[in-house]
């Protein structure tokens, strides 16, 4: 990717993947996120190669990028009894993302739900290994940080980096940073953005950052409440988000808004606002 971010938002695939790409482009986006299948089910979806190629070719022509988001029931920390289902679903998502020309699939760190922490971490590593051992595509598994509303796991950069290091296929794994989650978890304070950037640098996190979920937070710093707000309409604030996004690690990634749509049914207005941050910095 060029040394500047691609900015866009999550879009519906109701009309197909090709239509999703065109809708994103028409709303002023250079990036978009989508669900590769029903977001509330792990049921496998048959790949429509023609539709996927329509998406991939349009993105190539326009210089767009995309990322897929795994369905909500996906849980890397699931017990062995459910692991086969998780692995098959993840491979299905990877295959669709690859065909659409996407950078990867975003997956939440995983929820332990009563499992002992050590076993939970082991489950995550095993699920990732089982998935990636048979995956040779370019699309990566992009692990997303968590806010803490479902448990303490996955809230820190240290955990994400370590899971990647302990997997057998780290080269097939990247990261997706959710700004609302980082703010809610208490790991990123907009008043100390430089410290957060330095920590990520020391851990080797930023070099594997592929995508960002750019969201303001409805709740205050460190409350571990995962509720997104539109840019500048929440507790993080536009200045805080801007201070993070113009930092060096974010100038080469895909940035997807997961906020409410504007009056016209798109994220056109917010995308334009975020783009001005880089224009002011001379980055675009």
mmCIF file of C-alpha atoms in Angstrom:
data_model
loop_
_atom_site.group_PDB
_atom_site.id
_atom_site.type_symbol
_atom_site.label_atom_id
_atom_site.label_comp_id
_atom_site.label_asym_id
_atom_site.label_seq_id
_atom_site.Cartn_x
_atom_site.Cartn_y
_atom_site.Cartn_z
ATOM 1 C CA UNK A 1 0.000 0.000 0.000
ATOM 2 C CA UNK A 2 1.167 3.589 -0.624
ATOM 3 C CA UNK A 3 2.471 5.604 2.309
ATOM 4 C CA UNK A 4 -0.891 7.124 3.113
ATOM 5 C CA UNK A 5 -4.095 5.620 4.498
ATOM 6 C CA UNK A 6 -7.083 4.446 2.531
ATOM 7 C CA UNK A 7 -10.214 5.817 4.228
ATOM 8 C CA UNK A 8 -13.702 4.343 4.095
ATOM 9 C CA UNK A 9 -16.380 2.559 6.069
ATOM 10 C CA UNK A 10 -18.256 -0.678 6.615
ATOM 11 C CA UNK A 11 -20.781 -1.290 3.839
ATOM 12 C CA UNK A 12 -23.565 -3.749 3.143
ATOM 13 C CA UNK A 13 -23.121 -6.603 0.675
ATOM 14 C CA UNK A 14 -26.851 -6.986 0.106
ATOM 15 C CA UNK A 15 -26.383 -6.407 -3.620
ATOM 16 C CA UNK A 16 -23.218 -8.483 -3.825
ATOM 17 C CA UNK A 17 -19.533 -7.812 -3.284
ATOM 18 C CA UNK A 18 -19.120 -5.957 -6.556
ATOM 19 C CA UNK A 19 -21.988 -3.645 -5.724
ATOM 20 C CA UNK A 20 -20.527 -3.058 -2.242
ATOM 21 C CA UNK A 21 -17.259 -1.875 -3.786
ATOM 22 C CA UNK A 22 -19.080 0.486 -6.143
ATOM 23 C CA UNK A 23 -21.273 1.853 -3.351
ATOM 24 C CA UNK A 24 -18.179 2.559 -1.265
ATOM 25 C CA UNK A 25 -16.468 4.327 -4.148
ATOM 26 C CA UNK A 26 -19.556 6.412 -4.893
ATOM 27 C CA UNK A 27 -19.606 7.583 -1.272
ATOM 28 C CA UNK A 28 -16.052 8.911 -1.527
ATOM 29 C CA UNK A 29 -14.294 5.909 0.040
ATOM 30 C CA UNK A 30 -10.950 4.399 -0.927
ATOM 31 C CA UNK A 31 -11.429 1.528 1.513
ATOM 32 C CA UNK A 32 -14.354 -0.536 2.733
ATOM 33 C CA UNK A 33 -15.158 -3.335 5.140
ATOM 34 C CA UNK A 34 -17.814 -5.975 4.598
ATOM 35 C CA UNK A 35 -19.186 -9.210 6.031
ATOM 36 C CA UNK A 36 -18.259 -12.144 3.770
ATOM 37 C CA UNK A 37 -21.407 -13.970 4.868
ATOM 38 C CA UNK A 38 -24.332 -13.670 7.284
ATOM 39 C CA UNK A 39 -22.849 -11.726 10.239
ATOM 40 C CA UNK A 40 -24.945 -13.654 12.758
ATOM 41 C CA UNK A 41 -24.162 -17.176 11.587
ATOM 42 C CA UNK A 42 -21.187 -19.445 10.980
ATOM 43 C CA UNK A 43 -22.991 -21.232 8.188
ATOM 44 C CA UNK A 44 -20.661 -21.546 5.221
ATOM 45 C CA UNK A 45 -21.333 -19.494 2.108
ATOM 46 C CA UNK A 46 -20.675 -20.777 -1.380
ATOM 47 C CA UNK A 47 -18.230 -18.533 -3.176
ATOM 48 C CA UNK A 48 -19.644 -16.662 -6.161
ATOM 49 C CA UNK A 49 -16.482 -16.255 -8.212
ATOM 50 C CA UNK A 50 -18.045 -13.875 -10.734
ATOM 51 C CA UNK A 51 -19.300 -11.533 -8.023
ATOM 52 C CA UNK A 52 -16.011 -11.701 -6.111
ATOM 53 C CA UNK A 53 -13.991 -10.941 -9.261
ATOM 54 C CA UNK A 54 -16.299 -8.013 -9.962
ATOM 55 C CA UNK A 55 -15.303 -6.632 -6.556
ATOM 56 C CA UNK A 56 -11.600 -7.377 -6.995
ATOM 57 C CA UNK A 57 -11.329 -5.913 -10.490
ATOM 58 C CA UNK A 58 -13.220 -2.740 -9.556
ATOM 59 C CA UNK A 59 -10.932 -2.205 -6.566
ATOM 60 C CA UNK A 60 -7.851 -2.718 -8.718
ATOM 61 C CA UNK A 61 -9.118 -0.202 -11.253
ATOM 62 C CA UNK A 62 -9.916 2.414 -8.625
ATOM 63 C CA UNK A 63 -6.970 1.795 -6.297
ATOM 64 C CA UNK A 64 -9.292 0.736 -3.482
ATOM 65 C CA UNK A 65 -8.645 -1.776 -0.720
ATOM 66 C CA UNK A 66 -11.041 -3.858 1.360
ATOM 67 C CA UNK A 67 -11.168 -5.967 4.488
ATOM 68 C CA UNK A 68 -13.686 -8.602 5.512
ATOM 69 C CA UNK A 69 -15.088 -8.933 9.043
ATOM 70 C CA UNK A 70 -15.825 -12.394 10.385
ATOM 71 C CA UNK A 71 -19.346 -13.109 11.719
ATOM 72 C CA UNK A 72 -20.152 -12.169 15.306
ATOM 73 C CA UNK A 73 -20.350 -15.784 16.620
ATOM 74 C CA UNK A 74 -16.701 -16.370 15.666
ATOM 75 C CA UNK A 75 -14.666 -17.117 18.793
ATOM 76 C CA UNK A 76 -11.019 -18.107 18.478
ATOM 77 C CA UNK A 77 -11.052 -19.238 22.129
ATOM 78 C CA UNK A 78 -13.871 -21.753 21.620
ATOM 79 C CA UNK A 79 -13.375 -25.185 23.161
ATOM 80 C CA UNK A 80 -12.232 -28.188 21.133
ATOM 81 C CA UNK A 81 -15.852 -29.278 20.635
ATOM 82 C CA UNK A 82 -16.551 -26.152 18.560
ATOM 83 C CA UNK A 83 -13.133 -25.669 16.996
ATOM 84 C CA UNK A 84 -13.842 -27.499 13.751
ATOM 85 C CA UNK A 85 -16.834 -25.231 13.120
ATOM 86 C CA UNK A 86 -14.719 -22.139 13.827
ATOM 87 C CA UNK A 87 -11.884 -23.271 11.572
ATOM 88 C CA UNK A 88 -14.204 -24.117 8.673
ATOM 89 C CA UNK A 89 -15.923 -20.744 8.996
ATOM 90 C CA UNK A 90 -12.628 -18.847 9.119
ATOM 91 C CA UNK A 91 -11.323 -20.663 6.045
ATOM 92 C CA UNK A 92 -14.587 -19.851 4.265
ATOM 93 C CA UNK A 93 -14.108 -16.176 5.145
ATOM 94 C CA UNK A 94 -10.496 -16.244 3.981
ATOM 95 C CA UNK A 95 -11.450 -17.820 0.657
ATOM 96 C CA UNK A 96 -14.120 -15.181 0.016
ATOM 97 C CA UNK A 97 -11.789 -12.362 1.063
ATOM 98 C CA UNK A 98 -9.040 -13.681 -1.192
ATOM 99 C CA UNK A 99 -11.390 -13.873 -4.172
ATOM 100 C CA UNK A 100 -12.559 -10.311 -3.509
ATOM 101 C CA UNK A 101 -8.949 -9.130 -3.409
ATOM 102 C CA UNK A 102 -9.189 -8.121 0.250
ATOM 103 C CA UNK A 103 -6.264 -7.541 2.602
ATOM 104 C CA UNK A 104 -7.586 -10.008 5.148
ATOM 105 C CA UNK A 105 -10.332 -10.977 7.561
ATOM 106 C CA UNK A 106 -10.781 -9.177 10.873
ATOM 107 C CA UNK A 107 -11.431 -11.489 13.805
ATOM 108 C CA UNK A 108 -11.970 -10.556 17.446
ATOM 109 C CA UNK A 109 -9.309 -11.802 19.843
ATOM 110 C CA UNK A 110 -11.694 -14.306 21.403
ATOM 111 C CA UNK A 111 -13.791 -14.590 24.571
ATOM 112 C CA UNK A 112 -12.949 -17.048 27.335
ATOM 113 C CA UNK A 113 -16.477 -17.223 28.798
ATOM 114 C CA UNK A 114 -15.539 -19.034 31.992
ATOM 115 C CA UNK A 115 -12.553 -20.897 30.563
ATOM 116 C CA UNK A 116 -9.345 -20.662 32.578
ATOM 117 C CA UNK A 117 -7.168 -17.927 31.008
ATOM 118 C CA UNK A 118 -4.267 -20.221 30.152
ATOM 119 C CA UNK A 119 -6.627 -22.652 28.437
ATOM 120 C CA UNK A 120 -8.284 -19.756 26.636
ATOM 121 C CA UNK A 121 -4.980 -18.558 25.203
ATOM 122 C CA UNK A 122 -4.074 -22.111 24.206
ATOM 123 C CA UNK A 123 -7.433 -22.475 22.464
ATOM 124 C CA UNK A 124 -6.811 -19.298 20.471
ATOM 125 C CA UNK A 125 -3.388 -20.439 19.317
ATOM 126 C CA UNK A 126 -4.702 -23.885 18.382
ATOM 127 C CA UNK A 127 -7.633 -22.456 16.429
ATOM 128 C CA UNK A 128 -5.333 -20.094 14.538
ATOM 129 C CA UNK A 129 -2.860 -22.881 13.780
ATOM 130 C CA UNK A 130 -5.595 -25.232 12.576
ATOM 131 C CA UNK A 131 -6.940 -22.512 10.310
ATOM 132 C CA UNK A 132 -3.711 -21.270 8.812
ATOM 133 C CA UNK A 133 -1.964 -24.599 8.275
ATOM 134 C CA UNK A 134 -4.119 -25.092 5.183
ATOM 135 C CA UNK A 135 -4.164 -21.474 4.053
ATOM 136 C CA UNK A 136 -1.792 -20.290 1.317
ATOM 137 C CA UNK A 137 -3.588 -17.170 0.107
ATOM 138 C CA UNK A 138 -2.511 -13.539 0.406
ATOM 139 C CA UNK A 139 -5.404 -12.518 2.694
ATOM 140 C CA UNK A 140 -4.287 -12.389 6.315
ATOM 141 C CA UNK A 141 -5.946 -13.162 9.619
ATOM 142 C CA UNK A 142 -6.257 -9.732 11.274
ATOM 143 C CA UNK A 143 -6.654 -9.961 15.045
ATOM 144 C CA UNK A 144 -8.673 -7.144 16.615
ATOM 145 C CA UNK A 145 -8.154 -5.772 20.127
ATOM 146 C CA UNK A 146 -11.088 -5.951 22.556
ATOM 147 C CA UNK A 147 -12.709 -3.362 24.803
ATOM 148 C CA UNK A 148 -13.133 -5.520 27.905
ATOM 149 C CA UNK A 149 -16.923 -5.605 27.933
ATOM 150 C CA UNK A 150 -16.971 -9.412 27.596
ATOM 151 C CA UNK A 151 -13.890 -10.127 29.707
ATOM 152 C CA UNK A 152 -10.364 -8.881 30.282
ATOM 153 C CA UNK A 153 -8.745 -10.920 27.501
ATOM 154 C CA UNK A 154 -7.503 -9.301 24.319
ATOM 155 C CA UNK A 155 -7.401 -5.778 25.712
ATOM 156 C CA UNK A 156 -3.640 -5.208 25.469
ATOM 157 C CA UNK A 157 -1.169 -4.951 22.618
ATOM 158 C CA UNK A 158 1.084 -7.368 24.490
ATOM 159 C CA UNK A 159 -1.495 -10.160 24.195
ATOM 160 C CA UNK A 160 -1.999 -9.677 20.474
ATOM 161 C CA UNK A 161 1.726 -9.585 19.766
ATOM 162 C CA UNK A 162 2.368 -12.673 21.885
ATOM 163 C CA UNK A 163 -0.411 -14.703 20.262
ATOM 164 C CA UNK A 164 1.062 -13.893 16.877
ATOM 165 C CA UNK A 165 4.552 -14.838 18.049
ATOM 166 C CA UNK A 166 3.385 -18.141 19.531
ATOM 167 C CA UNK A 167 1.477 -19.217 16.447
ATOM 168 C CA UNK A 168 3.136 -21.460 13.858
ATOM 169 C CA UNK A 169 2.309 -19.073 11.023
ATOM 170 C CA UNK A 170 3.006 -15.499 12.187
ATOM 171 C CA UNK A 171 3.614 -14.369 8.608
ATOM 172 C CA UNK A 172 -0.070 -15.031 7.883
ATOM 173 C CA UNK A 173 -1.257 -12.871 10.795
ATOM 174 C CA UNK A 174 -1.688 -9.114 11.097
ATOM 175 C CA UNK A 175 -3.572 -6.725 13.354
ATOM 176 C CA UNK A 176 -6.641 -4.497 13.219
ATOM 177 C CA UNK A 177 -6.746 -1.740 15.842
ATOM 178 C CA UNK A 178 -10.164 -0.531 16.981
ATOM 179 C CA UNK A 179 -9.822 2.978 18.399
ATOM 180 C CA UNK A 180 -12.991 2.758 20.486
ATOM 181 C CA UNK A 181 -11.849 -0.543 21.985
ATOM 182 C CA UNK A 182 -8.379 0.833 22.780
ATOM 183 C CA UNK A 183 -9.916 3.901 24.445
ATOM 184 C CA UNK A 184 -12.499 1.844 26.361
ATOM 185 C CA UNK A 185 -9.884 -0.686 27.497
ATOM 186 C CA UNK A 186 -7.736 2.119 28.874
ATOM 187 C CA UNK A 187 -4.655 1.347 26.771
ATOM 188 C CA UNK A 188 -4.839 4.521 24.681
ATOM 189 C CA UNK A 189 -5.357 7.877 26.351
ATOM 190 C CA UNK A 190 -5.640 10.639 23.717
ATOM 191 C CA UNK A 191 -3.770 12.930 26.097
ATOM 192 C CA UNK A 192 -0.778 10.587 25.885
ATOM 193 C CA UNK A 193 -0.859 9.362 22.310
ATOM 194 C CA UNK A 194 2.935 9.501 21.963
ATOM 195 C CA UNK A 195 3.292 6.995 24.800
ATOM 196 C CA UNK A 196 0.871 4.616 23.084
ATOM 197 C CA UNK A 197 2.742 4.917 19.801
ATOM 198 C CA UNK A 198 6.048 4.242 21.537
ATOM 199 C CA UNK A 199 4.672 1.190 23.298
ATOM 200 C CA UNK A 200 3.438 -0.269 20.030
ATOM 201 C CA UNK A 201 6.836 0.396 18.505
ATOM 202 C CA UNK A 202 8.674 -1.291 21.354
ATOM 203 C CA UNK A 203 6.419 -4.352 21.079
ATOM 204 C CA UNK A 204 6.725 -4.597 17.292
ATOM 205 C CA UNK A 205 2.956 -4.182 16.938
ATOM 206 C CA UNK A 206 2.778 -1.403 14.346
ATOM 207 C CA UNK A 207 4.830 -3.196 11.711
ATOM 208 C CA UNK A 208 2.042 -5.782 11.451
ATOM 209 C CA UNK A 209 -0.880 -3.325 11.584
ATOM 210 C CA UNK A 210 -2.964 -3.731 8.435
ATOM 211 C CA UNK A 211 -6.280 -2.064 9.277
ATOM 212 C CA UNK A 212 -8.000 0.296 11.699
ATOM 213 C CA UNK A 213 -11.572 0.533 12.891
ATOM 214 C CA UNK A 214 -11.919 4.285 13.372
ATOM 215 C CA UNK A 215 -14.629 4.904 15.954
ATOM 216 C CA UNK A 216 -15.317 7.497 18.630
ATOM 217 C CA UNK A 217 -16.535 6.180 21.997
ATOM 218 C CA UNK A 218 -19.938 6.780 23.542
ATOM 219 C CA UNK A 219 -18.481 6.100 26.998
ATOM 220 C CA UNK A 220 -15.584 7.613 28.913
ATOM 221 C CA UNK A 221 -11.984 6.435 28.922
ATOM 222 C CA UNK A 222 -11.287 3.082 30.570
ATOM 223 C CA UNK A 223 -14.895 2.079 31.300
ATOM 224 C CA UNK A 224 -14.619 -1.072 29.158
ATOM 225 C CA UNK A 225 -17.876 -0.233 27.364
ATOM 226 C CA UNK A 226 -17.910 -0.984 23.647
ATOM 227 C CA UNK A 227 -20.303 1.540 22.149
ATOM 228 C CA UNK A 228 -19.234 3.400 19.040
ATOM 229 C CA UNK A 229 -19.991 7.061 18.400
ATOM 230 C CA UNK A 230 -19.569 9.127 15.262
ATOM 231 C CA UNK A 231 -16.291 10.974 14.848
ATOM 232 C CA UNK A 232 -16.181 13.958 17.170
ATOM 233 C CA UNK A 233 -19.507 13.041 18.782
ATOM 234 C CA UNK A 234 -18.131 10.896 21.598
ATOM 235 C CA UNK A 235 -15.791 10.966 24.566
ATOM 236 C CA UNK A 236 -12.634 10.473 22.525
ATOM 237 C CA UNK A 237 -13.271 13.531 20.381
ATOM 238 C CA UNK A 238 -12.067 14.516 16.937
ATOM 239 C CA UNK A 239 -8.810 16.023 18.198
ATOM 240 C CA UNK A 240 -7.938 12.844 20.066
ATOM 241 C CA UNK A 241 -8.658 10.601 17.093
ATOM 242 C CA UNK A 242 -6.785 12.908 14.760
ATOM 243 C CA UNK A 243 -3.714 12.895 17.007
ATOM 244 C CA UNK A 244 -3.554 9.115 16.697
ATOM 245 C CA UNK A 245 -4.431 8.753 13.028
ATOM 246 C CA UNK A 246 -1.816 11.216 11.746
ATOM 247 C CA UNK A 247 0.956 9.310 13.540
ATOM 248 C CA UNK A 248 3.383 7.461 11.276
ATOM 249 C CA UNK A 249 2.053 3.884 11.787
ATOM 250 C CA UNK A 250 -1.370 4.853 10.421
ATOM 251 C CA UNK A 251 -0.235 6.412 7.149
ATOM 252 C CA UNK A 252 -0.071 3.068 5.327
ATOM 253 C CA UNK A 253 -3.167 1.238 6.568
ATOM 254 C CA UNK A 254 -6.807 0.685 5.644
ATOM 255 C CA UNK A 255 -9.093 2.809 7.829
ATOM 256 C CA UNK A 256 -12.721 1.738 8.117
ATOM 257 C CA UNK A 257 -15.384 3.666 10.006
ATOM 258 C CA UNK A 258 -17.917 1.568 11.947
ATOM 259 C CA UNK A 259 -20.147 4.469 12.878
ATOM 260 C CA UNK A 260 -23.687 5.508 12.082
ATOM 261 C CA UNK A 261 -24.492 6.544 8.525
ATOM 262 C CA UNK A 262 -25.155 10.141 7.571
ATOM 263 C CA UNK A 263 -28.486 11.554 6.343
ATOM 264 C CA UNK A 264 -27.713 10.356 2.808
ATOM 265 C CA UNK A 265 -27.231 6.763 3.957
ATOM 266 C CA UNK A 266 -23.442 6.857 3.533
ATOM 267 C CA UNK A 267 -20.330 7.856 5.482
ATOM 268 C CA UNK A 268 -19.419 10.492 2.893
ATOM 269 C CA UNK A 269 -19.314 13.356 5.385
ATOM 270 C CA UNK A 270 -17.164 11.545 7.956
ATOM 271 C CA UNK A 271 -14.788 10.224 5.309
ATOM 272 C CA UNK A 272 -14.305 13.798 4.088
ATOM 273 C CA UNK A 273 -13.568 14.975 7.633
ATOM 274 C CA UNK A 274 -10.949 12.279 8.207
ATOM 275 C CA UNK A 275 -9.352 12.991 4.840
ATOM 276 C CA UNK A 276 -8.809 16.621 5.851
ATOM 277 C CA UNK A 277 -6.594 15.450 8.717
ATOM 278 C CA UNK A 278 -4.064 14.179 6.212
ATOM 279 C CA UNK A 279 -4.479 17.044 3.788
ATOM 280 C CA UNK A 280 -3.647 19.428 6.612
ATOM 281 C CA UNK A 281 -0.555 17.373 7.361
ATOM 282 C CA UNK A 282 0.444 17.348 3.699
ATOM 283 C CA UNK A 283 0.028 13.573 3.517
ATOM 284 C CA UNK A 284 -2.549 13.526 0.706
#
